[in-house]
Short mmCIF file of C-alpha atoms in Angstrom, two decimals:
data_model
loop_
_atom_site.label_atom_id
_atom_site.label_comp_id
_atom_site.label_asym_id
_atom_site.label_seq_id
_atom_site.Cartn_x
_atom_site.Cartn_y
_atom_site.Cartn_z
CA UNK A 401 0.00 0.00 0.00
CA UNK A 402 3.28 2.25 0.46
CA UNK A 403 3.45 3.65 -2.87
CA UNK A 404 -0.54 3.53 -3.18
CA UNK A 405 -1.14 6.13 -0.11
CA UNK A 406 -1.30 9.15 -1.37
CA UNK A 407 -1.25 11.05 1.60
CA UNK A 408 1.89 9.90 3.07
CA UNK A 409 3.46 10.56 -0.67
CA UNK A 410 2.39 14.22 -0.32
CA UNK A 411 4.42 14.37 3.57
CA UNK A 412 7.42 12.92 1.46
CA UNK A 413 6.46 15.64 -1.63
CA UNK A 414 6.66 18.56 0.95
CA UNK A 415 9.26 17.97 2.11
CA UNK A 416 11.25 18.95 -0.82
CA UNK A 417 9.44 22.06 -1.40
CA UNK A 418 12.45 23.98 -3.11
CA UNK A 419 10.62 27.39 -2.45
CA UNK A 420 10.09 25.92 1.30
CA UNK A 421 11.69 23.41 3.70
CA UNK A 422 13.61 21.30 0.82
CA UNK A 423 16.92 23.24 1.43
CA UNK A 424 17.09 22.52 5.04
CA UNK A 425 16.28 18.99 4.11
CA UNK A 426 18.86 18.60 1.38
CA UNK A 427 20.94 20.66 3.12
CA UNK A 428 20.80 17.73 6.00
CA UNK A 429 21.41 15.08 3.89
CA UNK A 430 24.42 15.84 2.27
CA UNK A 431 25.71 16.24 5.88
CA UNK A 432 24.40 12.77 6.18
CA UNK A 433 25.93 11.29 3.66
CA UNK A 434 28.99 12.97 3.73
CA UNK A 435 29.58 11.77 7.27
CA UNK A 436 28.12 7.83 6.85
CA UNK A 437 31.12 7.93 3.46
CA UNK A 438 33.83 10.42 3.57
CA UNK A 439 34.73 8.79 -0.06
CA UNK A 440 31.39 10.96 -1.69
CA UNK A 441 32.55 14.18 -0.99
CA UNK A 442 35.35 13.94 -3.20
CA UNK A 443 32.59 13.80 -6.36
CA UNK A 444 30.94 17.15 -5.54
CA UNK A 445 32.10 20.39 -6.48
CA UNK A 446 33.24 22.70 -3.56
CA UNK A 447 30.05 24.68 -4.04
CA UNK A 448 27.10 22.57 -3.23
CA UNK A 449 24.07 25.39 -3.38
CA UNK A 450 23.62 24.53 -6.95
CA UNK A 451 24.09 20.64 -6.31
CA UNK A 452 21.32 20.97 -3.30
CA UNK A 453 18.72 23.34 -5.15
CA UNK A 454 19.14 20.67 -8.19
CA UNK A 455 18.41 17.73 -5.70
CA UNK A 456 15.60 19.41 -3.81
CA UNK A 457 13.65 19.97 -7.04
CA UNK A 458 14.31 16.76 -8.36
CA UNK A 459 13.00 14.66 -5.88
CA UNK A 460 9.97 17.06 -5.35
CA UNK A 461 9.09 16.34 -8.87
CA UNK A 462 9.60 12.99 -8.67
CA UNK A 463 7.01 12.69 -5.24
CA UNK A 464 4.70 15.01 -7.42
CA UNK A 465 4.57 11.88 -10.03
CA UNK A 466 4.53 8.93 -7.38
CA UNK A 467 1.38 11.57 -6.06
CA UNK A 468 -0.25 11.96 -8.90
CA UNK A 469 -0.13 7.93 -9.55
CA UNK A 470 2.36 8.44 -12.69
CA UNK A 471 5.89 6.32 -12.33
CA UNK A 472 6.62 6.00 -15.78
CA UNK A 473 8.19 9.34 -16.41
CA UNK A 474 10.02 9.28 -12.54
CA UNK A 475 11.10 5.93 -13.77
CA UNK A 476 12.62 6.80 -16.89
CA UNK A 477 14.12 10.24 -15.26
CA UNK A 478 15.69 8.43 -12.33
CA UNK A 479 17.50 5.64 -14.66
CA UNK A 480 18.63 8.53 -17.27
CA UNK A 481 19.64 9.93 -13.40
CA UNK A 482 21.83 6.93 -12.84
CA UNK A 483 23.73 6.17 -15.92
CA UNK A 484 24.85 9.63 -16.34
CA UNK A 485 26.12 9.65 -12.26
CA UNK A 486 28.78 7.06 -13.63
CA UNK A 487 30.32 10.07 -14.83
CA UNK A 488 31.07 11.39 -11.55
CA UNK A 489 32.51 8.41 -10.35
CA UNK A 490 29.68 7.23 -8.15
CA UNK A 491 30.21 3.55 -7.36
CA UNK A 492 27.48 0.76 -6.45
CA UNK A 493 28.30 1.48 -2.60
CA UNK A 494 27.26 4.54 -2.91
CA UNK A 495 23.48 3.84 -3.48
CA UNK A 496 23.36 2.04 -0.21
CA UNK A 497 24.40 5.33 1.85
CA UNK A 498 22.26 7.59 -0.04
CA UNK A 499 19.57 5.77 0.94
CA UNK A 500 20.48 5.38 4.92
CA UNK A 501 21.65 9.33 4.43
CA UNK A 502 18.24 10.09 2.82
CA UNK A 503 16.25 7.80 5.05
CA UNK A 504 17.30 9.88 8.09
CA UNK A 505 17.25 13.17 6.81
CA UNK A 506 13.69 12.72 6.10
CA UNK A 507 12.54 11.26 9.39
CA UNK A 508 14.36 13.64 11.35
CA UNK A 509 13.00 16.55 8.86
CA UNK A 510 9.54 15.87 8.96
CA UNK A 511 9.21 15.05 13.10
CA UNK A 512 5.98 14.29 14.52
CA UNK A 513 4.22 13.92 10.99
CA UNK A 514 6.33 10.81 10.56
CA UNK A 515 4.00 7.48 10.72
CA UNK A 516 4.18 4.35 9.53
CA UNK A 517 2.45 5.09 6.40
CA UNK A 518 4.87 7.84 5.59
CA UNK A 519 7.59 5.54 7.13
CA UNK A 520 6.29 2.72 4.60
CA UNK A 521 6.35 5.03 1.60
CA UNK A 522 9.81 6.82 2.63
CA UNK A 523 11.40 3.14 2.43
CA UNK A 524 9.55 1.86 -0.88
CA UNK A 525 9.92 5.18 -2.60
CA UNK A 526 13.81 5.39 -1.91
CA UNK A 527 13.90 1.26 -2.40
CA UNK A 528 12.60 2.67 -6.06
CA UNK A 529 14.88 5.67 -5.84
CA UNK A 530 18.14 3.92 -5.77
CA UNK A 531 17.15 0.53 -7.12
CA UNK A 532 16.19 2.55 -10.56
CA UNK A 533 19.24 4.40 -10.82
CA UNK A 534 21.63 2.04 -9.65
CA UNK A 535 20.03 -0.60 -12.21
CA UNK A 536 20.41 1.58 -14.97
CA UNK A 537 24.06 2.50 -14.42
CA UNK A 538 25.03 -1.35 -13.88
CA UNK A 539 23.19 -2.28 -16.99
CA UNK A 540 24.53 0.10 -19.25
CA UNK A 541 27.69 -1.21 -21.06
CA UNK A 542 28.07 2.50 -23.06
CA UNK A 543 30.81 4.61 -22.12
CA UNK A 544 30.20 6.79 -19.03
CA UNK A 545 32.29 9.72 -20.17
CA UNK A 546 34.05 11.00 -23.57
CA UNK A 547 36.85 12.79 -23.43
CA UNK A 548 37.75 15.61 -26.35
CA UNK A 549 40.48 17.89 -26.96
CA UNK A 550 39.95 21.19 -27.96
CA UNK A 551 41.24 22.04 -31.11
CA UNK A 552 39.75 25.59 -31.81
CA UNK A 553 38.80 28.52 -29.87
CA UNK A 554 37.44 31.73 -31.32
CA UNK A 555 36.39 34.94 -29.16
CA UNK A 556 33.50 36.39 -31.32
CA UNK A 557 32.46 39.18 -28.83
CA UNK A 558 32.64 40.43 -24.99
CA UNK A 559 31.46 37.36 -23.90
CA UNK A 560 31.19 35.22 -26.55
CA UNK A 561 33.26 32.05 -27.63
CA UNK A 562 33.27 29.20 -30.49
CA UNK A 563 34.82 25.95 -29.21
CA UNK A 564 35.29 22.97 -31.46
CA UNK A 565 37.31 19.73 -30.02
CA UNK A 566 38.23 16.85 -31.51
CA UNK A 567 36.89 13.44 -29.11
CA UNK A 568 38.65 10.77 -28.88
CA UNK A 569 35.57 8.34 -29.64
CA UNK A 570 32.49 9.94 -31.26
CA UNK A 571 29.18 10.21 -29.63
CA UNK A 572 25.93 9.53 -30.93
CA UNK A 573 23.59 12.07 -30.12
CA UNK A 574 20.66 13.82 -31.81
CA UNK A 575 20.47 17.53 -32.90
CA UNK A 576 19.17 19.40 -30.70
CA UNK A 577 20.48 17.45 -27.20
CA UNK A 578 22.71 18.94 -24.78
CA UNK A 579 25.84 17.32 -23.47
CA UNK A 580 27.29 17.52 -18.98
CA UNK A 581 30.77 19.06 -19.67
CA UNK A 582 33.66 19.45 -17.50
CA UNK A 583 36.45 21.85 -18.38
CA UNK A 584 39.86 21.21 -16.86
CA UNK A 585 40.08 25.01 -15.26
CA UNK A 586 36.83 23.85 -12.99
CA UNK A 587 37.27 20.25 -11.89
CA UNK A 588 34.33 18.49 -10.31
CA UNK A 589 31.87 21.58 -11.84
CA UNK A 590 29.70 19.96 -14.93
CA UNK A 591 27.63 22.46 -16.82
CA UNK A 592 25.04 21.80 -19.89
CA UNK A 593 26.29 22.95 -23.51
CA UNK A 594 24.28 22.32 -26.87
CA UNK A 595 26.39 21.01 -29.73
CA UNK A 596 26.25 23.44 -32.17
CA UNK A 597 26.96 20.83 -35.07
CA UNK A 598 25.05 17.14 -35.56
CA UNK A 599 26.85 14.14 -34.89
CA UNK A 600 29.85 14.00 -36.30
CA UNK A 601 31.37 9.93 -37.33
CA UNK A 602 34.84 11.54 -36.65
CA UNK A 603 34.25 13.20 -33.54
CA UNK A 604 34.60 16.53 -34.31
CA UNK A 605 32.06 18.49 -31.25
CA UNK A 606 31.32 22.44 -31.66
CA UNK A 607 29.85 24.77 -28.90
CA UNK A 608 28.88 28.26 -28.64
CA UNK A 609 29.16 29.23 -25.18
CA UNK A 610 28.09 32.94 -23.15
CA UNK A 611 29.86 33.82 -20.14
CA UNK A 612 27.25 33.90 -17.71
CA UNK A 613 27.86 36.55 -14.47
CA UNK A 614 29.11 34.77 -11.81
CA UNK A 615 29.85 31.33 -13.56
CA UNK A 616 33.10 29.88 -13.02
CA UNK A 617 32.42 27.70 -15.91
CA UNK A 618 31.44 29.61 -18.65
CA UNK A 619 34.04 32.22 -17.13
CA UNK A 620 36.85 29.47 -17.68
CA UNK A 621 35.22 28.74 -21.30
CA UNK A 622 35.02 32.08 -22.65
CA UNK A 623 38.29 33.73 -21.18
CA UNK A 624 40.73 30.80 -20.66
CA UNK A 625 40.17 27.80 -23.03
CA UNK A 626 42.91 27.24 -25.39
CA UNK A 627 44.04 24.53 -28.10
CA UNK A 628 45.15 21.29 -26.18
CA UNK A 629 42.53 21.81 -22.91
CA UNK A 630 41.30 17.87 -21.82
CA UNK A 631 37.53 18.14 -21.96
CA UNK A 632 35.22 15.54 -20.20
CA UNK A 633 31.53 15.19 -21.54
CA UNK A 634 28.56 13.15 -20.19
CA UNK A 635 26.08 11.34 -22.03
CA UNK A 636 23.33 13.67 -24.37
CA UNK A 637 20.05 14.16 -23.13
CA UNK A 638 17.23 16.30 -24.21
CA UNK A 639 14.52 15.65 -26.60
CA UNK A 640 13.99 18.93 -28.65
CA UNK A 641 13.23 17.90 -32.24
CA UNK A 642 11.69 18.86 -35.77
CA UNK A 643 8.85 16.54 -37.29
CA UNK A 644 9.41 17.09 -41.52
CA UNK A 645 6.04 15.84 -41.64
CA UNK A 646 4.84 17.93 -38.74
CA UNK A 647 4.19 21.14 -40.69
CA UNK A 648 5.75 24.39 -41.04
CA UNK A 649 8.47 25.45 -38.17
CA UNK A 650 9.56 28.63 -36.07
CA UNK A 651 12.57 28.63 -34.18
CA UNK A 652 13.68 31.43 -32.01
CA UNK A 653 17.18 31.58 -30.09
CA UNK A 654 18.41 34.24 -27.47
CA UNK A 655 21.85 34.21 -28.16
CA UNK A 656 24.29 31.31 -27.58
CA UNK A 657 20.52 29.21 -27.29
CA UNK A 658 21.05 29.49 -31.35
CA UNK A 659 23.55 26.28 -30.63
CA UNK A 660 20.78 22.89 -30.70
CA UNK A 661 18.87 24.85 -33.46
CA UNK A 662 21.55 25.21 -35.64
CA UNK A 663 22.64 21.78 -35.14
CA UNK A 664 18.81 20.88 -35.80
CA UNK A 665 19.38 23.09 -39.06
CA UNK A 666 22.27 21.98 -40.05
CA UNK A 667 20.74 18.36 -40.12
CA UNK A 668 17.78 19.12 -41.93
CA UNK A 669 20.00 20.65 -44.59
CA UNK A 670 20.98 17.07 -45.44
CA UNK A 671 17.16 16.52 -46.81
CA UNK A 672 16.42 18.12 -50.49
CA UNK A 673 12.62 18.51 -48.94
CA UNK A 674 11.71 20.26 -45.45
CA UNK A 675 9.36 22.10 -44.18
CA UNK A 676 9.68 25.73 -44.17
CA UNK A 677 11.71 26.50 -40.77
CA UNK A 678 11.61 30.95 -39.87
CA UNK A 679 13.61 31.40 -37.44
CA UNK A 680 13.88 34.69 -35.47
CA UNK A 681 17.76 35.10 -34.04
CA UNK A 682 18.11 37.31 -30.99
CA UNK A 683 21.06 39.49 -29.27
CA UNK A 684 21.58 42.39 -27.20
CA UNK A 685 23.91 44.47 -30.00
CA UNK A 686 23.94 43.31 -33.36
CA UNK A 687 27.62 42.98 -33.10
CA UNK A 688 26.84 39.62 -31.19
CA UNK A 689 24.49 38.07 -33.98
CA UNK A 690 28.19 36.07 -33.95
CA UNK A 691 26.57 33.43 -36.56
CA UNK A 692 24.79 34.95 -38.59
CA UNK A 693 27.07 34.55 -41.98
CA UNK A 694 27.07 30.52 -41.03
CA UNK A 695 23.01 31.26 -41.24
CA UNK A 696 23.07 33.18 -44.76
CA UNK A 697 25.28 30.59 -46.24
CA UNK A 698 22.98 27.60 -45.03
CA UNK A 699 19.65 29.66 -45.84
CA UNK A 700 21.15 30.90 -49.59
CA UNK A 701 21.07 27.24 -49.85
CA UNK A 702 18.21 25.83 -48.86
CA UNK A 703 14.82 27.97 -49.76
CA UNK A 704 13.19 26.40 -47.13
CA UNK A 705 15.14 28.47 -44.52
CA UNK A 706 14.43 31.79 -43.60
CA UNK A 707 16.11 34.14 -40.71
CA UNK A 708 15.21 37.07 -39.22
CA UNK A 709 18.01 38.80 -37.07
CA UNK A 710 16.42 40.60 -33.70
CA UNK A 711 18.82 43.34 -31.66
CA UNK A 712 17.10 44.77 -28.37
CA UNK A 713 19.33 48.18 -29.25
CA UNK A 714 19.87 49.94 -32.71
CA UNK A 715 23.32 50.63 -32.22
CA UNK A 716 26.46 48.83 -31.41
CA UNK A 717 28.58 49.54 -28.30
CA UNK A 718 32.27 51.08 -28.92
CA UNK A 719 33.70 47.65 -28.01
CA UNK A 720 32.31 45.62 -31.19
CA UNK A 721 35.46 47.03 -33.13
CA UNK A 722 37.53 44.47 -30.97
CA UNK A 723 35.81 41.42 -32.28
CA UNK A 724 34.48 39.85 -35.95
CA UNK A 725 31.85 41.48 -37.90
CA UNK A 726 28.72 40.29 -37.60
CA UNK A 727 27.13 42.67 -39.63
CA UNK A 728 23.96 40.46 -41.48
CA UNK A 729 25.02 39.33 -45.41
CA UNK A 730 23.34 40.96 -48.27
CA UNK A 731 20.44 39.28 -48.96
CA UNK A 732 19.69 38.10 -45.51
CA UNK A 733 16.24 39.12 -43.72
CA UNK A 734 17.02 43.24 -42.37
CA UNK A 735 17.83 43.29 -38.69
CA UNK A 736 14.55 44.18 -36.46
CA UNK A 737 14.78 46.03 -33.28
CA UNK A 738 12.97 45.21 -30.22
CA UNK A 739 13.03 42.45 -27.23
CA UNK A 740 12.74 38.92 -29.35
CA UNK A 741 9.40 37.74 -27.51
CA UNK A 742 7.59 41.31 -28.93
CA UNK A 743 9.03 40.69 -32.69
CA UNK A 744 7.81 37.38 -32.72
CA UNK A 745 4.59 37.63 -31.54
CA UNK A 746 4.20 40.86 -33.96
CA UNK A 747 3.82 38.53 -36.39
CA UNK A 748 0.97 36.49 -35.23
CA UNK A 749 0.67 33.85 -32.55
CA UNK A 750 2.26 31.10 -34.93
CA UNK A 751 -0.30 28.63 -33.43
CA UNK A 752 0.32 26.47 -37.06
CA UNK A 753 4.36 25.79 -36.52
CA UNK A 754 5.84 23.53 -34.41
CA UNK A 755 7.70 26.25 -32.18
CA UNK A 756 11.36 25.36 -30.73
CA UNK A 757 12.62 28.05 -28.54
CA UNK A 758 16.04 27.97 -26.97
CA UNK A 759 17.95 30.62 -24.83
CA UNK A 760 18.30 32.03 -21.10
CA UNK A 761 15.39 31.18 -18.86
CA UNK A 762 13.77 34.27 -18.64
CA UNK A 763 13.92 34.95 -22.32
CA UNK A 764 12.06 31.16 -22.83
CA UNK A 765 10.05 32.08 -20.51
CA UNK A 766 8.94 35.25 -22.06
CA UNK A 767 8.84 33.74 -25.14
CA UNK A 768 6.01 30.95 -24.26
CA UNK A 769 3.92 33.03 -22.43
CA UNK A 770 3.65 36.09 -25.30
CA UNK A 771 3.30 32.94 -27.80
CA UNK A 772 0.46 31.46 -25.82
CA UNK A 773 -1.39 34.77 -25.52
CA UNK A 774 -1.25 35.27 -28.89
CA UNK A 775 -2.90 31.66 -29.34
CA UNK A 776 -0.22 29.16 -29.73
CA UNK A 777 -1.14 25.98 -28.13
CA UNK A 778 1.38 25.19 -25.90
CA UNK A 779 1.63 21.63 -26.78
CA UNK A 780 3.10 22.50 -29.83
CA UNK A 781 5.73 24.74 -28.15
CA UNK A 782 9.18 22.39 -27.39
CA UNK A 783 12.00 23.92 -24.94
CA UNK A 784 14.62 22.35 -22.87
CA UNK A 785 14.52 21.99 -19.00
CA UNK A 786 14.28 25.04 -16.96
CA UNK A 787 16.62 25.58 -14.29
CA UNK A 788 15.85 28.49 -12.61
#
């Protein structure tokens, strides 16, 4: 009846409120488990805020799921969860304190609200838990990391670079997935980046990557990455696609978010027949509209393509002179000015497209919800994960 009782699921769900008590909770078992194995801290990152918030909203999802009598999503989350932890190093052993660490966090966290119901579901849902994830990683006989050197870096603006590496096995992965990196300036810190490029049978891997304020990563990647850097990449995930016999498509990209399109692009350009793909390509400055010769060269191409370059200001800042021109090709669609999610949606609420949109959070965000007003069902609206 554990799994079945709905109202000791929703005590477990609570718990992990990320806007709520889930931070003290996590926040308790990582001092848990760090203390039951000393060997576990060693695969975290220094920084654990973004490993706890990460954790907290993970497993209040997955409750949410096990609440709302749906496991085959958790299920299929929590074994994608486990094969890609190989890449961190975490060993069978490990599974067995996260669950005593977790176990105890949880009973101590939620106090006099613990009774054997919720005691009964606490140790069936984190029997499921770890049982799924360690399953998956044991039965998966794939590599658990590739490892790439990089071959090419290329500042295109302020805070803007082009990295291509060479792995040393290729990876299979779809356009339009993103990839766990790990740059050898930040050890232990992953962070997601969209090939810009499809598979490639040699191994050849391209990403277009913004330095985000405050990110050591993307800090590392856009100011220090040079020819030679060891990079270490985790296994791709994401399902953003196109349908060629879903109808017509609109695409729109905030910047370095222009990465799984154009590898989604770039693949469709193999095909002499496609539906027609608009997609709107969005900056700050139109000095950073970094690929936009790579778009008039694919587009002058292939009829089927059409892009429309977006600046939020008119002008260009005194610093563009440092870095490539980016001014748009002859020929190519005349820059509009304006935020991306109002030049859109001036067109119509594109409610006949499949929509991809790809970029910050915020701008996604913004994105959706002017598309939806304007009538676009949002089932037909695909975007990545949102972390924040």
């Amino acid at each position: 009846m554990s799994l079945e009782d709905r109202h000791a699921l929703r005590v477990l769900r609570d718990a992990f409120r990320p806007d709520g008590p889930g931070a003290a909770l996590v926040h308790r078992f990582y001092g848990n488990w760090f203390a039951l194995d000393v060997s576990v801290r060693d695969l975290f990152p220094p920084e654990m805020d973004g490993q706890r918030a990460a954790f907290a909203h993970a497993l209040h999802w997955v409750y949410g799921e096990l609440v709302a009598q749906r496991a085959a999503e958790p299920v299929a989350f929590l074994a994608q969860l486990g094969r890609d932890h190989r890449k961190y190093g975490v060993l069978p052993g490990h599974y067995e304190s996260l669950h005593r660490a977790l176990y105890g966090a949880l009973r101590t966290h939620v106090g006099e609200a613990w009774t054997a119901a919720v005691d009964g579901a606490a140790v069936q849902s984190l029997n499921l838990i770890t049982g799924v994830m360690r399953g998956a990683a044991d039965a998966d006989d794939g590599p658990a990391w590739w490892d790439g050197t990089v071959i090419e870096h290329m500042r295109v603006s302020r805070d803007l670079a082009v990295v291509r590496l060479r792995l040393d096995r290729p990876m299979r992965y779809h356009p339009g997935q993103y990839v766990n990196v790990q740059v050898p300036q930040c050890p232990r810190r992953w962070r997601y980046l969209s090939p810009a490029i499809p598979a490639d049978p040699d191994g050849g891997i391209e990403f277009h990557v913004r330095q985000v304020p405050g990110g050591l990563v993307s800090t590392a990647v856009v100011n220090e990455a040079r020819p030679g850097d060891r990079w270490r990449l985790s296994s791709p995930h994401g399902g953003l696609r196109v349908d060629r016999d879903g109808g017509d498509v609109l695409m729109v990209a905030g910047s370095t978010g222009l990465a799984p399109l154009r590898a989604l692009i770039m693949d469709l350009s193999r095909y002499a027949v496609n539906p027609r793909v608009h997609l709107f390509y969005g900056a700050r400055y139109r000095c950073e509209l970094y690929d936009l010769p790579t778009l008039w060269q694919v587009a002058q191409h292939n009829p089927w393509l059409s892009v429309s370059p977006v600046s939020e200001y008119g002008r260009n800042p005194s610093w563009a002179a440092d870095y490539p021109d980016a001014t748009p090709p002859r020929g190519l669609h005349v820059c509009q000015t304006g935020r991306l999610p109002d030049v859109v949606t001036k067109y119509g609420g594109w409610g006949d497209r499949q929509i991809l949109i790809c970029g910050s959070p915020d701008m996604v965000r913004a994105t959706r919800a002017a598309l939806t007003a304007k009538g676009a069902p949002p089932e037909r609206i695909q975007h990545d994960p949102l972390s924040s």
